Amino acid sequence: MALSLRKKQLDLITRMLHLNQQQSSPAGGGEGEEEAYKILVVDGPCISLLSTVLRVGDLRKHGVTLHLNIHKARQQVADAPAVYLVRPTPANADRIAADAAAGLYASFHVNFSTSVPRPVLERLASATAASRSAHRVARVADQYLDFVCLEDNLFSLAQPRAYVSLNDPAAADADITSVVDAIALGLFCVAATLGAVPIIRCAAGGPAEMVAAALDARLRDHLLAKPNLFTEAASSSFQRPVLCLFDRNFELSVGIQHDWRYRPLVHDVLSLKLNKLKLPTEKYDLDDSDPFWVANSWSEYPEVPKEIAAQLAKYKQDVDEVNQRTGGGRDGVEFDGTDLIGNTKHLMNAVNSLPELTERKKVIDKHTNIATALLAQIKERSLSDYCDCEHDMLRKGIVDRKTLFSLLSGEGTKEDKLRLAVTYLLSFEAPPPSELEQVEAALRESEVDMSAFLYVKRIKSLNTQFSAAPSTASRNSIVNWAVSAVTDGVKNYLSDERQVALTRRVEALMEGKPNPEVDNYLLFDPRAPRSGTGGQFRGPFREAIVFMIGGGNYGEYRSLIEPGQSSQPSKHVIYGATEILSGVDFIQQLAELGEKAGLGSGSSNLPSQ
Amino acid sequence: MHPSRSAPASFRDRTNEFRAAVESARRHAAPSPAAASASGGGGGPLDDSLSAASAQSEFKNRASRIGLGIHQTSQKLARLAKLAKRTSVFDDPTLEIQELTAVVKKDIGALNNAVMDLQVLCNSQNESGNLSKDTTNHSTTVVDNLKNRLMSATKEFKEVLTMRTENMKVHENRRQMFSSSAAKDASNPFMRQRPLVAREASDSAPPAPWATDSATTPLFQRKKTNGDHGASSSSTPAFMQQQQLAVQQDSYMNSRAEALQNVESTIHELSNIFTQLATMVSQQGELAIRIDENMEDTVANVEGAQGQLLKYLNSISSNRWLMMKIFFVLMVFLMIFIFFVA
């Protein structure tokens, strides 16, 4: 399990692309290996899932000639097998049945990205039986791949607006249950891909407990059937990972904070989606294949241009060297007739190094453009001041009133001001009311939509009224629990430690020593017998999967991964969330909740999504 | 239908369930007459696809055979590379390497022809037949993929050959080091007259001065030995001299041939460089495109089209304003005209 999640997902996808047959070993034994060229048919969500791990060149390598959208009109390719990777919805099942009836492809290998529910399977079966084309369907399989793996240790379930759905005061019970089930299914896919049954820990109350219970039930049901997905892995992995479930309300401030590092800035300001960046003039890919990105994405922004300049200088140096060696500076080097072989050797080396040099130049150009675009935005919105102010408020607990008010009435988009105000609200347990009024007045002056601010304020004020700890997992107590969780989170910042509260909890859970912060966390072990109380394994764990319900963040990701990498022996942490939110998106969700709770200021300043 | 469980099976095969569901659905469906008509109806579209399929299946068979051939050739290349890497001076599996090289060369030539034929077949099918666009895309992609694989196999072959020639040069140098010391001692008596003898054999100086010199040397030597014809005591040294002469002649010829070979290989390398440049230029950047690239483009195109339509609508409605203005002006003129005339 030291393998990254992404590699495991890629392995499974590759095996699926090879029609789920035994992967023949590359060394020897290629007799009779016939590569069929297949067509890949996917739907929208599955394309996002594939696009972060595979490129078109990789598809071609695995023998896929065309990749098509299931809902587009497709034509017949009579002699090729087709591999379908779709979500198990009735619409997709109907479409597959229609394709089979029309005989579009020679054989159909249908893979569903998660477990297909029985009704959908029967629907597909009856449709194909009715059109007498069921013989064309060669295989139907559940793949358990329904998560988007953005990096080696970062995944997202691509379930947008989960925070809103869970915290909506007007949400029906059925809605909440369906959201919780979807999250549990996604987590089950992650566990199945890793091949390990985790031990689940979560705080009591709130969505985390509901998700934990649902996941536990699902795992238990699955483990009853033998052989199941986890049987082979059980013997190999001695260590089981711990799955820590958290809710966004635990620490709201991380979700809206302005972060000054390169990668979170790009995500926030330039809206990085699925490792894809779209500037007005260009489109870029930012992932592990980009060496500059891998090396510099976590450094603070001012260092990035310096690094770019250094790389550019080195590149120019290398180019000059190549030119010199191949007689570019011919006045200095005399063309020695006897040194023919030496010259051609140099020429060949130069030619071989040309692609590498062009690659480096492209990377440098790309990051220059990105950094320039960022700089323009940063200057316009004076983001550095925002970052400093928020950092002071959160970490040191001091507020510089002058900067605060100058920022609130100065430059920056409306969302920036709102985020600053909410951070102010969250960093002090009881801000002086006069100051609070001044902040609110400043916000109103700048015509900022107050819904989010009022919503957070209300949650904070509700805490003073509700003192009892929430016990049941009903809709009302989510709000109660959210309230207590928010103020808990606030308390965390008053401590001196640099670490984010989440990291502290995760470390405590992984170490397994008694710790007042995490002792009252619930524990679910799907492998343990339900009735018995024996063997509640509390750690220490070497591997952890941290899941944030309601939206995660690159800053949080970094703060979790960093200590794990530096500690001895290295601990492996995988981070995931229902979606990876930028501060802008999250504040919009808060504003939406505020509107639903009827706290809106009535002005239609809410930016549409 | 269960996949073998020795490999980590992180998917659940539902095929049996599916087949069972199909069976039950079929049983629930209407009894025999409907079933017969359904099977007849099912046979119809099957026939249509069969004719197209037969044309296609030839393509598919050929493509899979070529793919298999490329795979086998790359395995042979791997063996060849392993053999060529062995750098012992005396235990050189030359014969084996040459055999394998010849086999691989023949294979690659045959595969090249097969791919060309397949391309021709693909083009003819695409142009003539009423095949769908997807099928033509599929066929062209298959042919491109096969061409790429063949090209990479050929490149690998070239690399193995260059490595082999380099190793051979290294061997030759070592052999020279071992044997040229003996040659140097033998040539010492002739040192004064033939200073060119001791020249480094692997130097790639143009062979012309050597050619003339080595042509004259045997003559001169023969004249010299002819001169010593009479003396019997000098006959054996003359005989020895002749033997050493023969050895030297051989070594001259060898070194000259080697020099020629060096020049030839240099020219080959240059041509390699140029073909490499050409392929680098022509290799399309398909490898690095993202899968969801086109999705956004289509959305953008649709939005762009919508924008264009809206603009057109605007221009139409603005024309209306223009027409109304003109109409109004006309009315004014009419009124004035009527007013003045009437």
PDB file of C-alpha atoms in Angstrom, chain B residues 74-278:
ATOM      1  CA  SER B  74      10.361  -6.677 -30.755  1.00  0.00           C
ATOM      2  CA  GLN B  75      10.993  -9.795 -28.701  1.00  0.00           C
ATOM      3  CA  LYS B  76      13.672 -10.842 -31.168  1.00  0.00           C
ATOM      4  CA  LEU B  77      15.121  -7.357 -30.965  1.00  0.00           C
ATOM      5  CA  ALA B  78      15.338  -7.659 -27.210  1.00  0.00           C
ATOM      6  CA  ARG B  79      17.334 -10.859 -27.614  1.00  0.00           C
ATOM      7  CA  LEU B  80      19.575  -9.187 -30.161  1.00  0.00           C
ATOM      8  CA  ALA B  81      20.226  -6.264 -27.854  1.00  0.00           C
ATOM      9  CA  LYS B  82      21.232  -8.616 -25.082  1.00  0.00           C
ATOM     10  CA  LEU B  83      23.646 -10.422 -27.374  1.00  0.00           C
ATOM     11  CA  ALA B  84      25.144  -7.208 -28.702  1.00  0.00           C
ATOM     12  CA  LYS B  85      25.827  -5.938 -25.233  1.00  0.00           C
ATOM     13  CA  ARG B  86      28.313  -8.659 -24.458  1.00  0.00           C
ATOM     14  CA  THR B  87      31.649  -6.953 -24.714  1.00  0.00           C
ATOM     15  CA  SER B  88      34.174  -9.720 -24.443  1.00  0.00           C
ATOM     16  CA  VAL B  89      36.889  -9.433 -27.051  1.00  0.00           C
ATOM     17  CA  PHE B  90      37.371 -13.031 -28.000  1.00  0.00           C
ATOM     18  CA  ASP B  91      34.056 -14.727 -27.340  1.00  0.00           C
ATOM     19  CA  ASP B  92      32.098 -12.810 -29.920  1.00  0.00           C
ATOM     20  CA  PRO B  93      28.874 -14.514 -31.038  1.00  0.00           C
ATOM     21  CA  THR B  94      29.226 -12.889 -34.415  1.00  0.00           C
ATOM     22  CA  LEU B  95      27.517 -15.591 -36.377  1.00  0.00           C
ATOM     23  CA  GLU B  96      24.504 -15.654 -34.132  1.00  0.00           C
ATOM     24  CA  ILE B  97      24.214 -11.905 -34.168  1.00  0.00           C
ATOM     25  CA  GLN B  98      24.447 -11.772 -37.927  1.00  0.00           C
ATOM     26  CA  GLU B  99      21.811 -14.430 -38.323  1.00  0.00           C
ATOM     27  CA  LEU B 100      19.448 -12.706 -35.954  1.00  0.00           C
ATOM     28  CA  THR B 101      20.093  -9.372 -37.627  1.00  0.00           C
ATOM     29  CA  ALA B 102      19.238 -10.819 -41.013  1.00  0.00           C
ATOM     30  CA  VAL B 103      16.037 -12.367 -39.653  1.00  0.00           C
ATOM     31  CA  VAL B 104      14.963  -9.137 -37.998  1.00  0.00           C
ATOM     32  CA  LYS B 105      15.706  -7.152 -41.114  1.00  0.00           C
ATOM     33  CA  LYS B 106      13.587  -9.480 -43.186  1.00  0.00           C
ATOM     34  CA  ASP B 107      10.767  -9.332 -40.645  1.00  0.00           C
ATOM     35  CA  ILE B 108      10.753  -5.580 -40.564  1.00  0.00           C
ATOM     36  CA  GLY B 109      10.739  -5.425 -44.350  1.00  0.00           C
ATOM     37  CA  ALA B 110       7.814  -7.835 -44.522  1.00  0.00           C
ATOM     38  CA  LEU B 111       5.910  -5.965 -41.823  1.00  0.00           C
ATOM     39  CA  ASN B 112       6.491  -2.700 -43.625  1.00  0.00           C
ATOM     40  CA  ASN B 113       4.982  -4.108 -46.779  1.00  0.00           C
ATOM     41  CA  ALA B 114       2.070  -5.545 -44.858  1.00  0.00           C
ATOM     42  CA  VAL B 115       1.365  -2.197 -43.224  1.00  0.00           C
ATOM     43  CA  MET B 116       1.481  -0.473 -46.600  1.00  0.00           C
ATOM     44  CA  ASP B 117      -0.989  -2.977 -47.988  1.00  0.00           C
ATOM     45  CA  LEU B 118      -3.215  -2.507 -44.991  1.00  0.00           C
ATOM     46  CA  GLN B 119      -3.143   1.228 -45.517  1.00  0.00           C
ATOM     47  CA  VAL B 120      -4.168   0.774 -49.136  1.00  0.00           C
ATOM     48  CA  LEU B 121      -6.989  -1.526 -48.095  1.00  0.00           C
ATOM     49  CA  CYS B 122      -8.104   0.928 -45.452  1.00  0.00           C
ATOM     50  CA  ASN B 123      -8.130   3.822 -47.913  1.00  0.00           C
ATOM     51  CA  SER B 124     -10.051   1.880 -50.523  1.00  0.00           C
ATOM     52  CA  GLN B 125     -12.596   0.737 -47.987  1.00  0.00           C
ATOM     53  CA  ASN B 126     -13.051   4.219 -46.623  1.00  0.00           C
ATOM     54  CA  GLU B 127     -13.549   5.785 -49.989  1.00  0.00           C
ATOM     55  CA  SER B 128     -15.694   3.155 -51.622  1.00  0.00           C
ATOM     56  CA  GLY B 129     -17.852   1.733 -48.898  1.00  0.00           C
ATOM     57  CA  ASN B 130     -20.767   3.263 -47.127  1.00  0.00           C
ATOM     58  CA  LEU B 131     -19.050   2.797 -43.824  1.00  0.00           C
ATOM     59  CA  SER B 132     -19.813   5.074 -40.947  1.00  0.00           C
ATOM     60  CA  LYS B 133     -17.544   7.891 -39.957  1.00  0.00           C
ATOM     61  CA  ASP B 134     -16.682   6.118 -36.735  1.00  0.00           C
ATOM     62  CA  THR B 135     -15.525   3.065 -38.631  1.00  0.00           C
ATOM     63  CA  THR B 136     -13.268   5.126 -40.886  1.00  0.00           C
ATOM     64  CA  ASN B 137     -11.816   6.862 -37.855  1.00  0.00           C
ATOM     65  CA  HIS B 138     -11.298   3.541 -36.180  1.00  0.00           C
ATOM     66  CA  SER B 139      -9.567   2.034 -39.213  1.00  0.00           C
ATOM     67  CA  THR B 140      -7.277   5.007 -39.749  1.00  0.00           C
ATOM     68  CA  THR B 141      -6.352   5.044 -36.090  1.00  0.00           C
ATOM     69  CA  VAL B 142      -5.557   1.338 -36.193  1.00  0.00           C
ATOM     70  CA  VAL B 143      -3.284   1.813 -39.191  1.00  0.00           C
ATOM     71  CA  ASP B 144      -1.583   4.824 -37.559  1.00  0.00           C
ATOM     72  CA  ASN B 145      -1.024   2.886 -34.394  1.00  0.00           C
ATOM     73  CA  LEU B 146       0.531  -0.016 -36.304  1.00  0.00           C
ATOM     74  CA  LYS B 147       2.767   2.380 -38.222  1.00  0.00           C
ATOM     75  CA  ASN B 148       3.922   3.988 -34.986  1.00  0.00           C
ATOM     76  CA  ARG B 149       4.704   0.647 -33.444  1.00  0.00           C
ATOM     77  CA  LEU B 150       6.630  -0.441 -36.517  1.00  0.00           C
ATOM     78  CA  MET B 151       8.551   2.808 -36.538  1.00  0.00           C
ATOM     79  CA  SER B 152       9.544   2.427 -32.914  1.00  0.00           C
ATOM     80  CA  ALA B 153      10.634  -1.162 -33.609  1.00  0.00           C
ATOM     81  CA  THR B 154      12.761   0.069 -36.529  1.00  0.00           C
ATOM     82  CA  LYS B 155      14.297   2.779 -34.370  1.00  0.00           C
ATOM     83  CA  GLU B 156      15.135   0.224 -31.764  1.00  0.00           C
ATOM     84  CA  PHE B 157      16.724  -1.910 -34.461  1.00  0.00           C
ATOM     85  CA  LYS B 158      18.873   1.017 -35.606  1.00  0.00           C
ATOM     86  CA  GLU B 159      19.962   1.680 -32.064  1.00  0.00           C
ATOM     87  CA  VAL B 160      20.929  -1.938 -31.573  1.00  0.00           C
ATOM     88  CA  LEU B 161      22.936  -1.824 -34.788  1.00  0.00           C
ATOM     89  CA  THR B 162      24.765   1.352 -33.773  1.00  0.00           C
ATOM     90  CA  MET B 163      25.543  -0.162 -30.432  1.00  0.00           C
ATOM     91  CA  ARG B 164      26.822  -3.246 -32.173  1.00  0.00           C
ATOM     92  CA  THR B 165      29.114  -1.245 -34.479  1.00  0.00           C
ATOM     93  CA  GLU B 166      30.451   0.702 -31.533  1.00  0.00           C
ATOM     94  CA  ASN B 167      31.200  -2.483 -29.701  1.00  0.00           C
ATOM     95  CA  MET B 168      32.883  -3.831 -32.785  1.00  0.00           C
ATOM     96  CA  LYS B 169      35.061  -0.738 -32.965  1.00  0.00           C
ATOM     97  CA  VAL B 170      35.989  -1.192 -29.331  1.00  0.00           C
ATOM     98  CA  HIS B 171      36.910  -4.796 -30.034  1.00  0.00           C
ATOM     99  CA  GLU B 172      38.942  -3.783 -33.024  1.00  0.00           C
ATOM    100  CA  ASN B 173      40.834  -1.197 -31.008  1.00  0.00           C
ATOM    101  CA  ARG B 174      41.612  -3.733 -28.355  1.00  0.00           C
ATOM    102  CA  ARG B 175      42.694  -6.215 -30.967  1.00  0.00           C
ATOM    103  CA  GLN B 176      44.881  -3.570 -32.502  1.00  0.00           C
ATOM    104  CA  MET B 177      46.406  -2.913 -29.142  1.00  0.00           C
ATOM    105  CA  PHE B 178      47.195  -6.563 -28.688  1.00  0.00           C
ATOM    106  CA  SER B 179      48.396  -7.249 -32.208  1.00  0.00           C
ATOM    107  CA  SER B 180      49.875  -3.932 -33.309  1.00  0.00           C
ATOM    108  CA  SER B 181      52.628  -4.250 -30.717  1.00  0.00           C
ATOM    109  CA  ALA B 182      53.838  -7.357 -32.581  1.00  0.00           C
ATOM    110  CA  ALA B 183      53.435  -5.553 -35.897  1.00  0.00           C
ATOM    111  CA  LYS B 184      55.443  -2.622 -34.645  1.00  0.00           C
ATOM    112  CA  ASP B 185      58.419  -4.818 -33.722  1.00  0.00           C
ATOM    113  CA  ALA B 186      58.360  -6.457 -37.102  1.00  0.00           C
ATOM    114  CA  SER B 187      58.277  -3.188 -38.903  1.00  0.00           C
ATOM    115  CA  ASN B 188      61.199  -1.697 -37.041  1.00  0.00           C
ATOM    116  CA  PRO B 189      63.845  -2.689 -39.597  1.00  0.00           C
ATOM    117  CA  PHE B 190      61.799  -0.845 -42.190  1.00  0.00           C
ATOM    118  CA  MET B 191      61.261   2.075 -39.958  1.00  0.00           C
ATOM    119  CA  ARG B 192      63.629   4.331 -41.768  1.00  0.00           C
ATOM    120  CA  GLN B 193      62.256   3.682 -45.223  1.00  0.00           C
ATOM    121  CA  ARG B 194      58.584   3.393 -44.351  1.00  0.00           C
ATOM    122  CA  PRO B 195      57.670   5.847 -41.660  1.00  0.00           C
ATOM    123  CA  LEU B 196      54.028   5.578 -42.697  1.00  0.00           C
ATOM    124  CA  VAL B 197      53.870   2.010 -41.454  1.00  0.00           C
ATOM    125  CA  ALA B 198      53.509   2.955 -37.819  1.00  0.00           C
ATOM    126  CA  ARG B 199      50.529   5.196 -38.439  1.00  0.00           C
ATOM    127  CA  GLU B 200      47.411   4.529 -36.324  1.00  0.00           C
ATOM    128  CA  ALA B 201      45.070   2.279 -38.198  1.00  0.00           C
ATOM    129  CA  SER B 202      41.850   3.667 -36.771  1.00  0.00           C
ATOM    130  CA  ASP B 203      42.612   7.161 -37.898  1.00  0.00           C
ATOM    131  CA  SER B 204      40.195   8.207 -40.521  1.00  0.00           C
ATOM    132  CA  ALA B 205      42.562  10.095 -42.753  1.00  0.00           C
ATOM    133  CA  PRO B 206      41.607   9.978 -46.376  1.00  0.00           C
ATOM    134  CA  PRO B 207      42.927   6.781 -47.888  1.00  0.00           C
ATOM    135  CA  ALA B 208      44.366   8.335 -51.014  1.00  0.00           C
ATOM    136  CA  PRO B 209      47.948   8.949 -49.866  1.00  0.00           C
ATOM    137  CA  TRP B 210      47.942   5.511 -48.303  1.00  0.00           C
ATOM    138  CA  ALA B 211      46.697   3.936 -51.440  1.00  0.00           C
ATOM    139  CA  THR B 212      49.501   5.316 -53.535  1.00  0.00           C
ATOM    140  CA  ASP B 213      52.075   4.586 -50.870  1.00  0.00           C
ATOM    141  CA  SER B 214      50.984   1.044 -50.259  1.00  0.00           C
ATOM    142  CA  ALA B 215      50.830   0.497 -53.962  1.00  0.00           C
ATOM    143  CA  THR B 216      54.415   1.552 -54.286  1.00  0.00           C
ATOM    144  CA  THR B 217      55.636  -0.234 -51.217  1.00  0.00           C
ATOM    145  CA  PRO B 218      55.297  -3.787 -52.577  1.00  0.00           C
ATOM    146  CA  LEU B 219      56.990  -2.693 -55.790  1.00  0.00           C
ATOM    147  CA  PHE B 220      59.821  -1.163 -53.905  1.00  0.00           C
ATOM    148  CA  GLN B 221      60.041  -4.129 -51.630  1.00  0.00           C
ATOM    149  CA  ARG B 222      60.048  -6.511 -54.527  1.00  0.00           C
ATOM    150  CA  LYS B 223      62.736  -4.505 -56.224  1.00  0.00           C
ATOM    151  CA  LYS B 224      64.714  -4.670 -53.088  1.00  0.00           C
ATOM    152  CA  THR B 225      64.322  -8.403 -52.759  1.00  0.00           C
ATOM    153  CA  ASN B 226      65.042  -8.833 -56.425  1.00  0.00           C
ATOM    154  CA  GLY B 227      68.179  -6.913 -55.792  1.00  0.00           C
ATOM    155  CA  ASP B 228      69.168  -9.375 -53.129  1.00  0.00           C
ATOM    156  CA  HIS B 229      68.484 -12.220 -55.434  1.00  0.00           C
ATOM    157  CA  GLY B 230      71.896 -13.684 -55.694  1.00  0.00           C
ATOM    158  CA  ALA B 231      72.961 -13.881 -52.052  1.00  0.00           C
ATOM    159  CA  SER B 232      71.745 -17.116 -50.549  1.00  0.00           C
ATOM    160  CA  SER B 233      72.548 -16.053 -47.035  1.00  0.00           C
ATOM    161  CA  SER B 234      70.188 -13.161 -47.518  1.00  0.00           C
ATOM    162  CA  SER B 235      67.488 -15.334 -49.095  1.00  0.00           C
ATOM    163  CA  THR B 236      66.083 -16.471 -45.789  1.00  0.00           C
ATOM    164  CA  PRO B 237      66.028 -12.978 -44.382  1.00  0.00           C
ATOM    165  CA  ALA B 238      64.493 -11.972 -47.709  1.00  0.00           C
ATOM    166  CA  PHE B 239      61.943 -14.735 -47.329  1.00  0.00           C
ATOM    167  CA  MET B 240      61.265 -13.559 -43.810  1.00  0.00           C
ATOM    168  CA  GLN B 241      61.030 -10.048 -45.127  1.00  0.00           C
ATOM    169  CA  GLN B 242      58.509 -11.176 -47.703  1.00  0.00           C
ATOM    170  CA  GLN B 243      56.432 -12.868 -45.066  1.00  0.00           C
ATOM    171  CA  GLN B 244      56.477  -9.809 -42.940  1.00  0.00           C
ATOM    172  CA  LEU B 245      55.693  -7.808 -46.023  1.00  0.00           C
ATOM    173  CA  ALA B 246      52.617  -9.930 -46.641  1.00  0.00           C
ATOM    174  CA  VAL B 247      51.517  -9.419 -43.064  1.00  0.00           C
ATOM    175  CA  GLN B 248      52.028  -5.718 -43.384  1.00  0.00           C
ATOM    176  CA  GLN B 249      50.198  -5.564 -46.673  1.00  0.00           C
ATOM    177  CA  ASP B 250      47.269  -7.294 -45.047  1.00  0.00           C
ATOM    178  CA  SER B 251      47.303  -4.935 -42.153  1.00  0.00           C
ATOM    179  CA  TYR B 252      47.470  -1.980 -44.567  1.00  0.00           C
ATOM    180  CA  MET B 253      44.553  -3.298 -46.512  1.00  0.00           C
ATOM    181  CA  ASN B 254      42.658  -3.943 -43.313  1.00  0.00           C
ATOM    182  CA  SER B 255      43.289  -0.536 -41.921  1.00  0.00           C
ATOM    183  CA  ARG B 256      42.347   1.056 -45.214  1.00  0.00           C
ATOM    184  CA  ALA B 257      39.163  -0.936 -45.346  1.00  0.00           C
ATOM    185  CA  GLU B 258      38.440   0.077 -41.801  1.00  0.00           C
ATOM    186  CA  ALA B 259      38.962   3.697 -42.577  1.00  0.00           C
ATOM    187  CA  LEU B 260      36.530   3.375 -45.441  1.00  0.00           C
ATOM    188  CA  GLN B 261      34.077   1.724 -43.165  1.00  0.00           C
ATOM    189  CA  ASN B 262      34.407   4.514 -40.664  1.00  0.00           C
ATOM    190  CA  VAL B 263      33.630   7.113 -43.242  1.00  0.00           C
ATOM    191  CA  GLU B 264      30.678   5.078 -44.408  1.00  0.00           C
ATOM    192  CA  SER B 265      29.324   4.736 -40.907  1.00  0.00           C
ATOM    193  CA  THR B 266      29.734   8.437 -40.323  1.00  0.00           C
ATOM    194  CA  ILE B 267      27.683   9.175 -43.375  1.00  0.00           C
ATOM    195  CA  HIS B 268      25.109   6.708 -42.140  1.00  0.00           C
ATOM    196  CA  GLU B 269      24.944   8.433 -38.805  1.00  0.00           C
ATOM    197  CA  LEU B 270      24.424  11.732 -40.514  1.00  0.00           C
ATOM    198  CA  SER B 271      21.559  10.310 -42.476  1.00  0.00           C
ATOM    199  CA  ASN B 272      20.178   8.935 -39.230  1.00  0.00           C
ATOM    200  CA  ILE B 273      20.262  12.380 -37.762  1.00  0.00           C
ATOM    201  CA  PHE B 274      18.385  13.788 -40.685  1.00  0.00           C
ATOM    202  CA  THR B 275      15.693  11.135 -40.594  1.00  0.00           C
ATOM    203  CA  GLN B 276      15.391  11.644 -36.861  1.00  0.00           C
ATOM    204  CA  LEU B 277      14.826  15.314 -37.446  1.00  0.00           C
ATOM    205  CA  ALA B 278      12.231  14.539 -40.025  1.00  0.00           C
TER     206      ALA B 278
END
